Coordinates of C-alpha atoms in Angstrom, one line a residue:
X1300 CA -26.0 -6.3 -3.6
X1301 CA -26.9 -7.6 -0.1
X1302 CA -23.7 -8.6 1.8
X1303 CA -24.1 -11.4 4.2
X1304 CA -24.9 -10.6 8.2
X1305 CA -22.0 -7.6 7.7
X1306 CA -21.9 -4.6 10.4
X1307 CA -20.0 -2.0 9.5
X1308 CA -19.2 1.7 11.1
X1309 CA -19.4 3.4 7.4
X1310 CA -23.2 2.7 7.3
X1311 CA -23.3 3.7 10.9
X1312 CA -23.9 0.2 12.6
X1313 CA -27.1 -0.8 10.4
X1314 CA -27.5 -4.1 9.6
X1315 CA -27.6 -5.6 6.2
X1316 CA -29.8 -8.8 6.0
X1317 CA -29.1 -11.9 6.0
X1318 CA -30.6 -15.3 4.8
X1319 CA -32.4 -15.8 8.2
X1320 CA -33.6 -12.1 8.2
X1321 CA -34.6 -12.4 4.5
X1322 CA -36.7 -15.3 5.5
X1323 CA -37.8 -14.3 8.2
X1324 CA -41.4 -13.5 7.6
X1325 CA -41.7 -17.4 6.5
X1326 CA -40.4 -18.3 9.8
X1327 CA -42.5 -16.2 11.8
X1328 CA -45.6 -17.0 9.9
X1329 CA -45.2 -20.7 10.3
X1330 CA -44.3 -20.5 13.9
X1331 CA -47.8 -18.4 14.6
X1332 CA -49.5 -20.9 12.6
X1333 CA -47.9 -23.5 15.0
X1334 CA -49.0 -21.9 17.8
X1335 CA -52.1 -21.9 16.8
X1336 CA -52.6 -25.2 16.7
X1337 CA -51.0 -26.4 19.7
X1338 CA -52.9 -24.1 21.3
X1339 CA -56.0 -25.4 20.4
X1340 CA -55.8 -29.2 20.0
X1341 CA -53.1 -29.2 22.7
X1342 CA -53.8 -26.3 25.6
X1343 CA -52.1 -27.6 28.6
X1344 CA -48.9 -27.3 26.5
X1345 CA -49.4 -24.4 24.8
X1346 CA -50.1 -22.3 28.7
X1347 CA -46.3 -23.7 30.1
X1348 CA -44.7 -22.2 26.5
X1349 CA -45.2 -18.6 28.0
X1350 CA -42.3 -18.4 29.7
X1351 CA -41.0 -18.2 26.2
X1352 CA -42.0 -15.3 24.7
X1353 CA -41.8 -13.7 28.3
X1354 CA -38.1 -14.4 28.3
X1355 CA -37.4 -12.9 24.8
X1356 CA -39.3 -9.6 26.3
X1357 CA -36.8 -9.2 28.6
X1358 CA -33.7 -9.9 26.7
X1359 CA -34.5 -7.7 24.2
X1360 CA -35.7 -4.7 26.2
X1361 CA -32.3 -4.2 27.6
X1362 CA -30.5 -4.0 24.3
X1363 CA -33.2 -2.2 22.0
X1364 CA -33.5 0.8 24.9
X1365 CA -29.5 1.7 24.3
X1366 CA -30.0 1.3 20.6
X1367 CA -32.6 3.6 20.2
X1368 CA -30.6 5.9 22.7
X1369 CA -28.0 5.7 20.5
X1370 CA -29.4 5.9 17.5
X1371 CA -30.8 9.4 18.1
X1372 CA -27.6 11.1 19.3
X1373 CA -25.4 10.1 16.3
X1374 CA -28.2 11.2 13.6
X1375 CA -28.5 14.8 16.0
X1376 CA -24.8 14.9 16.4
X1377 CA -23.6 14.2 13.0
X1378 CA -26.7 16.6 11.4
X1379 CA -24.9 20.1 9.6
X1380 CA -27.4 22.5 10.6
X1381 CA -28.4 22.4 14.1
X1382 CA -31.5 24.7 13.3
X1383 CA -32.5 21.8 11.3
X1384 CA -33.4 19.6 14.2
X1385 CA -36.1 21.9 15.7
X1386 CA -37.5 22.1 12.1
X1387 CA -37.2 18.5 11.9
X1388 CA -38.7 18.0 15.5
X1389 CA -41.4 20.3 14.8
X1390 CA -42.7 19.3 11.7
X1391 CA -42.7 15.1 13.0
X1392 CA -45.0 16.8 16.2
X1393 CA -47.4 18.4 14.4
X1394 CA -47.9 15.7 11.8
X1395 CA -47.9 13.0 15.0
X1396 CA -50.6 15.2 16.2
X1397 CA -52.8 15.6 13.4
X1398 CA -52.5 11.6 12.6
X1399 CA -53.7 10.7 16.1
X1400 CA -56.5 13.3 16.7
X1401 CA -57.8 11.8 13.3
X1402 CA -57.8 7.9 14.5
X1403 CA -59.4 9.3 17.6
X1404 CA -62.4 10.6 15.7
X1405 CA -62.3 7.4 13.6
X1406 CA -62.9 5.8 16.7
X1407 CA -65.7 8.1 18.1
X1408 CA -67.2 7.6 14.6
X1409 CA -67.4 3.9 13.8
X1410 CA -68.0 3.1 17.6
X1411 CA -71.2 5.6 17.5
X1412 CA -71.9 3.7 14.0
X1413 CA -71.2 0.1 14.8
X1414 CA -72.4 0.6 18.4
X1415 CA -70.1 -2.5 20.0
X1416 CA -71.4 -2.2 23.5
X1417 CA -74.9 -2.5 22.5
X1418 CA -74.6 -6.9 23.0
X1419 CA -76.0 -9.1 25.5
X1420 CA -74.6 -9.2 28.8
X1421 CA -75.8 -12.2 29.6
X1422 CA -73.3 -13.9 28.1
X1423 CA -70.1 -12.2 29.3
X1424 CA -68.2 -14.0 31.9
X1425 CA -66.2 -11.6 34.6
X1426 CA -65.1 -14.4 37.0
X1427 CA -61.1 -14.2 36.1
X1428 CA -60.8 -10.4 35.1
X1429 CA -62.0 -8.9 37.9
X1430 CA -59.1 -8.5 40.9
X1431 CA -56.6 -7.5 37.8
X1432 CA -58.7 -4.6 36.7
X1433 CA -58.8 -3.4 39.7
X1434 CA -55.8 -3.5 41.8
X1435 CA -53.5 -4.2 39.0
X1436 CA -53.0 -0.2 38.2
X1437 CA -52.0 2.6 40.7
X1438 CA -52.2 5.9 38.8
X1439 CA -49.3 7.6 39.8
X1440 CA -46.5 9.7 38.3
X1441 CA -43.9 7.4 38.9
X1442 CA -45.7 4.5 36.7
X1443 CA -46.4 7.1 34.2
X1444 CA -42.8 7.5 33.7
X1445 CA -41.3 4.4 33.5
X1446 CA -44.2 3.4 31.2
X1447 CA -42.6 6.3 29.0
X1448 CA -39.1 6.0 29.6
X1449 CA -38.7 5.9 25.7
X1450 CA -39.7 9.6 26.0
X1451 CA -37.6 10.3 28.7
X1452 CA -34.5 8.8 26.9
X1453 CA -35.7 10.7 23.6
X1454 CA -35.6 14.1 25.3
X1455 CA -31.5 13.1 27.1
X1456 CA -30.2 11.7 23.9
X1457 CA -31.1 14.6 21.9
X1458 CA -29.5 16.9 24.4
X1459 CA -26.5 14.6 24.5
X1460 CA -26.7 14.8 20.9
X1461 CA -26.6 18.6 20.8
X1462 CA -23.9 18.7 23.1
X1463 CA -21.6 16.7 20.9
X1464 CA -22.6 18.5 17.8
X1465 CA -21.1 21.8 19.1
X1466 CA -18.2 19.8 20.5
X1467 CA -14.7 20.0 19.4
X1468 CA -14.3 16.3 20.3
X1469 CA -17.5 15.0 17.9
X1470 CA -14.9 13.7 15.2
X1471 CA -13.1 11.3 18.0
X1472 CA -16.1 10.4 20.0
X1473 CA -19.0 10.0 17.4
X1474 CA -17.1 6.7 15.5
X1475 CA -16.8 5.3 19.1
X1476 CA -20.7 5.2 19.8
X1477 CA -21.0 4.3 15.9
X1478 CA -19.0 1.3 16.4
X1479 CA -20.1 0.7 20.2
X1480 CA -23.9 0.3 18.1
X1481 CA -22.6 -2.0 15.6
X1482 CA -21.9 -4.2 18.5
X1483 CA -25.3 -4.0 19.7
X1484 CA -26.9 -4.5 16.7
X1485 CA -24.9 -7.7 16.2
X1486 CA -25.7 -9.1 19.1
X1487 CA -29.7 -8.4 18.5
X1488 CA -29.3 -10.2 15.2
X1489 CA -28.1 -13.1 16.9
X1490 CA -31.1 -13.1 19.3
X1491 CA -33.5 -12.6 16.5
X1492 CA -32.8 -16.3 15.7
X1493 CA -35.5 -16.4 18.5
X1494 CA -38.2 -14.4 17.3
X1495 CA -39.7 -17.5 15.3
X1496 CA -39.7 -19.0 19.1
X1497 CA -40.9 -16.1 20.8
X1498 CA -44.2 -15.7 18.4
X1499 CA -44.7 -19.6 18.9
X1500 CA -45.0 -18.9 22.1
X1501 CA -47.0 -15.7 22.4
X1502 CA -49.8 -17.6 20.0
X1503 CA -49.9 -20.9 21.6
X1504 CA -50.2 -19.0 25.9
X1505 CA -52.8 -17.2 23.9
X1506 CA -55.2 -19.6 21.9
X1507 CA -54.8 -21.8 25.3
X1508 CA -55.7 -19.5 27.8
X1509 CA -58.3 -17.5 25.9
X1510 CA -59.5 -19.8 23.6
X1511 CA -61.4 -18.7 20.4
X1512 CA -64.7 -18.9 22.9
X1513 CA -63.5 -15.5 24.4
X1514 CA -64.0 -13.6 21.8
X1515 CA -67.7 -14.5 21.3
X1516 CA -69.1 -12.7 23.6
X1517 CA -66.9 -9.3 23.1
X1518 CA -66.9 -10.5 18.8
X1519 CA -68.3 -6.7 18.2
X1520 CA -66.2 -5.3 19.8
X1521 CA -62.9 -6.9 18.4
X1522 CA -64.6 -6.5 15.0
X1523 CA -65.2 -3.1 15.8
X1524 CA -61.6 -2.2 16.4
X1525 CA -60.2 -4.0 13.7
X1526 CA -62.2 -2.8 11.2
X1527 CA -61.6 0.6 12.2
X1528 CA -58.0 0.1 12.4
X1529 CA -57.9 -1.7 8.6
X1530 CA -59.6 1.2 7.2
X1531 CA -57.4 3.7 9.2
X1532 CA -54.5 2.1 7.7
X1533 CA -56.3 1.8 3.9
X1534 CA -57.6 4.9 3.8
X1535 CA -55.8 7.9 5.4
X1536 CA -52.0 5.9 5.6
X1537 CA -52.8 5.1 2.2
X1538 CA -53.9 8.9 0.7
X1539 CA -50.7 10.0 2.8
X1540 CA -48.6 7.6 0.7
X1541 CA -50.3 8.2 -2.4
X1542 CA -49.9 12.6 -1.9
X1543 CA -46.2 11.5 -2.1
X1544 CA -46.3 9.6 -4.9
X1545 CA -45.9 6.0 -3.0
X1546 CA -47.8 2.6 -3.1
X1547 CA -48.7 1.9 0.9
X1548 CA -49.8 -1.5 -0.9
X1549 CA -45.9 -2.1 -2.2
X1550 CA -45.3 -0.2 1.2
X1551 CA -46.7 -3.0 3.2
X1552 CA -45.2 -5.9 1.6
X1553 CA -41.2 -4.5 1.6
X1554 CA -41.4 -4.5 5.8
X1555 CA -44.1 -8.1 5.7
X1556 CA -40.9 -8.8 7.8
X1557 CA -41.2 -6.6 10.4
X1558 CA -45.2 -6.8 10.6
X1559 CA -45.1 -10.0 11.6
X1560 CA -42.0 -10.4 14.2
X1561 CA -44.2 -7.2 15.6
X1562 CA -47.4 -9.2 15.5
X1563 CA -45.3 -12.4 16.7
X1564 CA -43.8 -10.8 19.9
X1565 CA -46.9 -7.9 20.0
X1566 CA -44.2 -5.4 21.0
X1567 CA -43.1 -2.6 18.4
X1568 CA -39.9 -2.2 19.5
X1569 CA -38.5 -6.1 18.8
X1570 CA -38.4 -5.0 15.2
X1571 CA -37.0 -1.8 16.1
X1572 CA -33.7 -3.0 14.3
X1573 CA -35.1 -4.2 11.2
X1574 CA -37.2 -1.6 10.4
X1575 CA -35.0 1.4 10.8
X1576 CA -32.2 -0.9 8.5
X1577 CA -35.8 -1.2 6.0
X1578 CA -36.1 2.5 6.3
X1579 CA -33.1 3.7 5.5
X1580 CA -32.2 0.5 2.7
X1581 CA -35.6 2.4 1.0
X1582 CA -33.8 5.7 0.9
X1583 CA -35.1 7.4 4.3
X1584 CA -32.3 9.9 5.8
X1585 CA -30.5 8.3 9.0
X1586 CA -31.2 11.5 10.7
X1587 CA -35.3 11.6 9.6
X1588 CA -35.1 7.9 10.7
X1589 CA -33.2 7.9 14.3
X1590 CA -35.2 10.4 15.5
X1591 CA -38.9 9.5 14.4
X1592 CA -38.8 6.1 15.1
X1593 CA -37.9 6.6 18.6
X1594 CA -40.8 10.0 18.9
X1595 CA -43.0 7.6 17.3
X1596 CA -43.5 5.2 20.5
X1597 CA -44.3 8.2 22.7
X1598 CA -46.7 10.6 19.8
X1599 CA -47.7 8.9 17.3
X1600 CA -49.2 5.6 18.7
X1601 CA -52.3 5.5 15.9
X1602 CA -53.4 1.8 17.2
X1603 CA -53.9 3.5 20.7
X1604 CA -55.4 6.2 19.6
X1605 CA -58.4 3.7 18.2
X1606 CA -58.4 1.2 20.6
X1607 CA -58.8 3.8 24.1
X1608 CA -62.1 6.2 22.5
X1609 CA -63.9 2.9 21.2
X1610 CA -63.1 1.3 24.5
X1611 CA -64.2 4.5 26.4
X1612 CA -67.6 4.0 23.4
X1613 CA -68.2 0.5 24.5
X1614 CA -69.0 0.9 27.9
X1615 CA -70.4 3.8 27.3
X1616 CA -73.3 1.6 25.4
X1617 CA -72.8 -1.0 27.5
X1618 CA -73.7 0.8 30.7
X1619 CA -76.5 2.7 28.7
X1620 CA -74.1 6.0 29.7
X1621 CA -75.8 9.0 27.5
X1622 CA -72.3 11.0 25.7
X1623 CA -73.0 14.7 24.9
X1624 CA -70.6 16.7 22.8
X1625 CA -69.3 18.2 25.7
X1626 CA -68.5 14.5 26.9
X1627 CA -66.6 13.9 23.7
X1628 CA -64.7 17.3 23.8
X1629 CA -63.6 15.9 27.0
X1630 CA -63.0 12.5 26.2
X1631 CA -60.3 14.0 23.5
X1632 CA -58.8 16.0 25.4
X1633 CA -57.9 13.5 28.3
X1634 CA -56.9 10.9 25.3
X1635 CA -54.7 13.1 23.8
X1636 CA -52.7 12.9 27.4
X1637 CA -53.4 9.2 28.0
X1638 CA -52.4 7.6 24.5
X1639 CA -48.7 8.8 25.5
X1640 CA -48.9 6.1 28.2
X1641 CA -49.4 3.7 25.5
X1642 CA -45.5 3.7 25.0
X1643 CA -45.5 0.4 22.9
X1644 CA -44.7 -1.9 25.6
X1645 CA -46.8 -4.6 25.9
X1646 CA -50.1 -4.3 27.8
X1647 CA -49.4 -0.7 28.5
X1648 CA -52.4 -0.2 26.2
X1649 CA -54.6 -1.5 29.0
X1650 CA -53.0 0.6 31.5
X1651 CA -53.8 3.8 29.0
X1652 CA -57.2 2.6 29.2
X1653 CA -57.3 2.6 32.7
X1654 CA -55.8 5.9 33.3
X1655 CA -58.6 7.5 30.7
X1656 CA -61.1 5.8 32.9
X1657 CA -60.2 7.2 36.2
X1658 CA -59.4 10.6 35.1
X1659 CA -62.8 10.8 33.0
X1660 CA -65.1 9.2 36.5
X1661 CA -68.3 9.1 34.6
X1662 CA -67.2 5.7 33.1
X1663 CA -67.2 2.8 35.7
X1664 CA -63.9 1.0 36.2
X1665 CA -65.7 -2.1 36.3
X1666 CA -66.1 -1.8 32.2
X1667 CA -62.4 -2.5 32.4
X1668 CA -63.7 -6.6 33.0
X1669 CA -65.1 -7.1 30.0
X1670 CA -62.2 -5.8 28.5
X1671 CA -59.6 -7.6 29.9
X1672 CA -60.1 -11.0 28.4
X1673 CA -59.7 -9.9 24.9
X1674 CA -57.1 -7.2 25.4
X1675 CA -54.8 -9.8 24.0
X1676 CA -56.0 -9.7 20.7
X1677 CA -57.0 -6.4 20.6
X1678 CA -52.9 -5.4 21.8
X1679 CA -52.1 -7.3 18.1
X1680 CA -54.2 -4.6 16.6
X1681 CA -53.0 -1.7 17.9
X1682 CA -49.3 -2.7 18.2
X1683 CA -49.3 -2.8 14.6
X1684 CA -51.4 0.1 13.5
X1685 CA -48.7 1.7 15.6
X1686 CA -45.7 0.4 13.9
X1687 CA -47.5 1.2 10.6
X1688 CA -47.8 4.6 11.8
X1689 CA -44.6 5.0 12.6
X1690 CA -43.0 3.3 9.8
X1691 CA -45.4 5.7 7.5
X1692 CA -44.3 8.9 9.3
X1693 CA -40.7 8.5 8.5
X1694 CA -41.6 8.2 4.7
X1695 CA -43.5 11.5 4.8
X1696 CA -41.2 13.5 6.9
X1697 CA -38.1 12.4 4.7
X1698 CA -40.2 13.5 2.4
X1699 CA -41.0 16.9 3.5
X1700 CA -37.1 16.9 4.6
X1701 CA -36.0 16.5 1.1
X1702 CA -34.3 13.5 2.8
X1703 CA -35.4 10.9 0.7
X1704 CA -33.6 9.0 -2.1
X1705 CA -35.4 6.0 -3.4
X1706 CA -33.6 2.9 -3.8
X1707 CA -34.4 0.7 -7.1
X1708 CA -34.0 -2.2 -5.3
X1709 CA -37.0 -1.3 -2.7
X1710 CA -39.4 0.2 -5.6
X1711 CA -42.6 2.0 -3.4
X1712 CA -43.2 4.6 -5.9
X1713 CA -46.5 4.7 -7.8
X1714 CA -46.1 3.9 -11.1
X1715 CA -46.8 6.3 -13.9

């Protein structure tokens, strides 16, 4: 039975729902809806409601950063078997890796089959992109790494984590982070009340500035992605499932939640909270689920693997730019680097495409343009096929873990 907004240190400081969180999909859905049309009928007020969803960014980024941190070193330090971490760290990396070199050749495939740069340039309008394209990246080694900070934090919380495994003081200092994260994830609950806000926000800045117009021109492109992304999802998440005996349809619907305060706020990491509570509820192990979700921003971003090659594809065609095999060799290669840039902060995506740009130098920079006026919609694709990603990954490896107990009351199983 589902206990009203109750945190408590025996279930490790995850959240149960309550009524708000329950409901929260309906909130969400009719504040995008919202946005929509004050954006459009109204624009002049929908551009001054960005400071809203801009705001809610940067509230929640400081609080989801420590919960993720801590998160990973109570499910390392409380695991039995230390050896079981490298399995279990081994086994995620290697699926992550196989996931995202197959979205990538998605991508090459559907972009050399739907050909999205071959459109008419006469009707794309550069005026506004062009000074951000350019001067608004500096490829460095400092950006790189606070653009992946979640991997940086990854790699010292496991090491803390270790450390107070072997420690004789784990019993005393374990139940104080345990109960130091229950008060974070209280306080993230109360600023969820916003989210409905936030995604009002988000959709009304958008449909104003942008305007359906904007995706005319670039349409193919957009519909490119998308399409590949859907069937991505459908077709290879959904065999995954199915190999495990699970419904990614029934999947889908238990976290509708999640998907759209993701899609709302087009960051991963605002339902960070929710969905590892979701995971866990379904009868993923705490341990499979701290440490996957937080590896998952860093290797397994499936939406950025799709969006950067069919990018790369589109101005390819657009600049008539030949690509031999050797080119495409290449082109993997330098993504598999690049998509770790993609860290699941929003707009990062851009930057990723950026830094494959530079480093591949056959591609103009210019082609980042065209790109720039839609990246907004196409960030709502990838951010999700991300957190779908994700979300799927923890399933499986529970799975191969022997870490999975299904719960009744979360049914995903495919029935006999």
């Amino acid at each position: 039975m589902i206990k009203e907004d109750k945190f408590s240190p025996k279930n490790s400081g995850v959240p149960t729902q309550n009524k708000f969180v329950r409901n929260l999909a309906t909130y969400v859905f009719v504040a995008i809806a919202l946005g929509i049309l004050v954006g459009h009928f109204f624009p002049e007020i929908g551009i001054k409601t960005e400071f809203i969803g801009t705001w809610f960014l940067y509230v929640i980024e400081p609080l989801i950063q420590p919960l993720i941190f801590l998160t990973i070193i109570i499910g390392i330090a409380n695991v039995g078997n230390i050896r079981r971490v490298g399995r279990l760290g081994f086994k995620t990396i290697v699926y992550f890796e196989v996931v995202t070199t197959l979205a990538m050749l998605s991508a090459i495939g559907m972009g050399f089959l739907l050909q999205p740069g071959k459109i008419d340039k006469n009707y794309l309008n550069i005026a506004e992109a062009g000074s951000y394209a350019v001067s608004n990246f500096n490829n460095d080694w400092l950006q790189f790494l606070v653009l992946n900070r979640p991997l940086l934090l990854l790699i010292v919380a496991v090491i803390i984590g270790l450390l107070l495994n072997v420690s004789e003081k784990k019993y005393k200092l374990v139940p104080r982070i345990e109960k130091f994260r229950a008060v974070l994830y209280r306080i993230l609950m109360y600023v969820f009340y916003l989210i409905p806000f936030a995604a009002f926000s988000g959709m009304a800045y958008s449909v104003s500035k942008f305007g359906i117009n904007s995706l005319l021109p670039l349409g193919k492109l957009v519909a490119a992605t998308y399409i590949t992304m859907a069937l991505f999802i459908v077709v290879v998440f959904g065999l995954v499932l199915k190999r495990f005996k699970m419904s990614l349809w029934k999947f889908l619907i238990s976290i509708k939640e999640e998907i759209l305060v993701v899609f709302g706020t087009s960051s991963s990491r605002a339902a960070f909270p929710l969905i590892v509570a979701k995971l866990e509820k379904m009868g993923c192990g705490k341990l499979v689920t701290g440490f996957v979700v937080p590896l998952g921003y860093s290797f397994n971003l499936t939406g950025a693997s799709i969006f950067l090659p069919m990018s790369v594809i589109f101005i390819a065609q657009l600049y008539d730019i030949p690509l031999l095999f050797t080119d495409i060799i290449f082109l993997l290669l330098v993504l598999t680097f690049t998509t770790k840039i993609a860290s699941g902060i929003p707009g990062s995506g851009f930057i990723a495409l950026s830094a494959t740009l530079s480093i591949l130098h056959k591609f103009p920079m210019e082609g980042l343009i065209f790109l720039f006026s839609i990246d907004k919609f196409m960030n709502e694709a990838r951010t999700l096929t991300n957190f779908i990603g994700n979300a799927v990954a923890v399933l499986v490896i529970s799975k191969l873990e022997n870490d999975f107990v299904p719960n009744e009351e979360i049914n995903i199983s495919i029935d006999k």
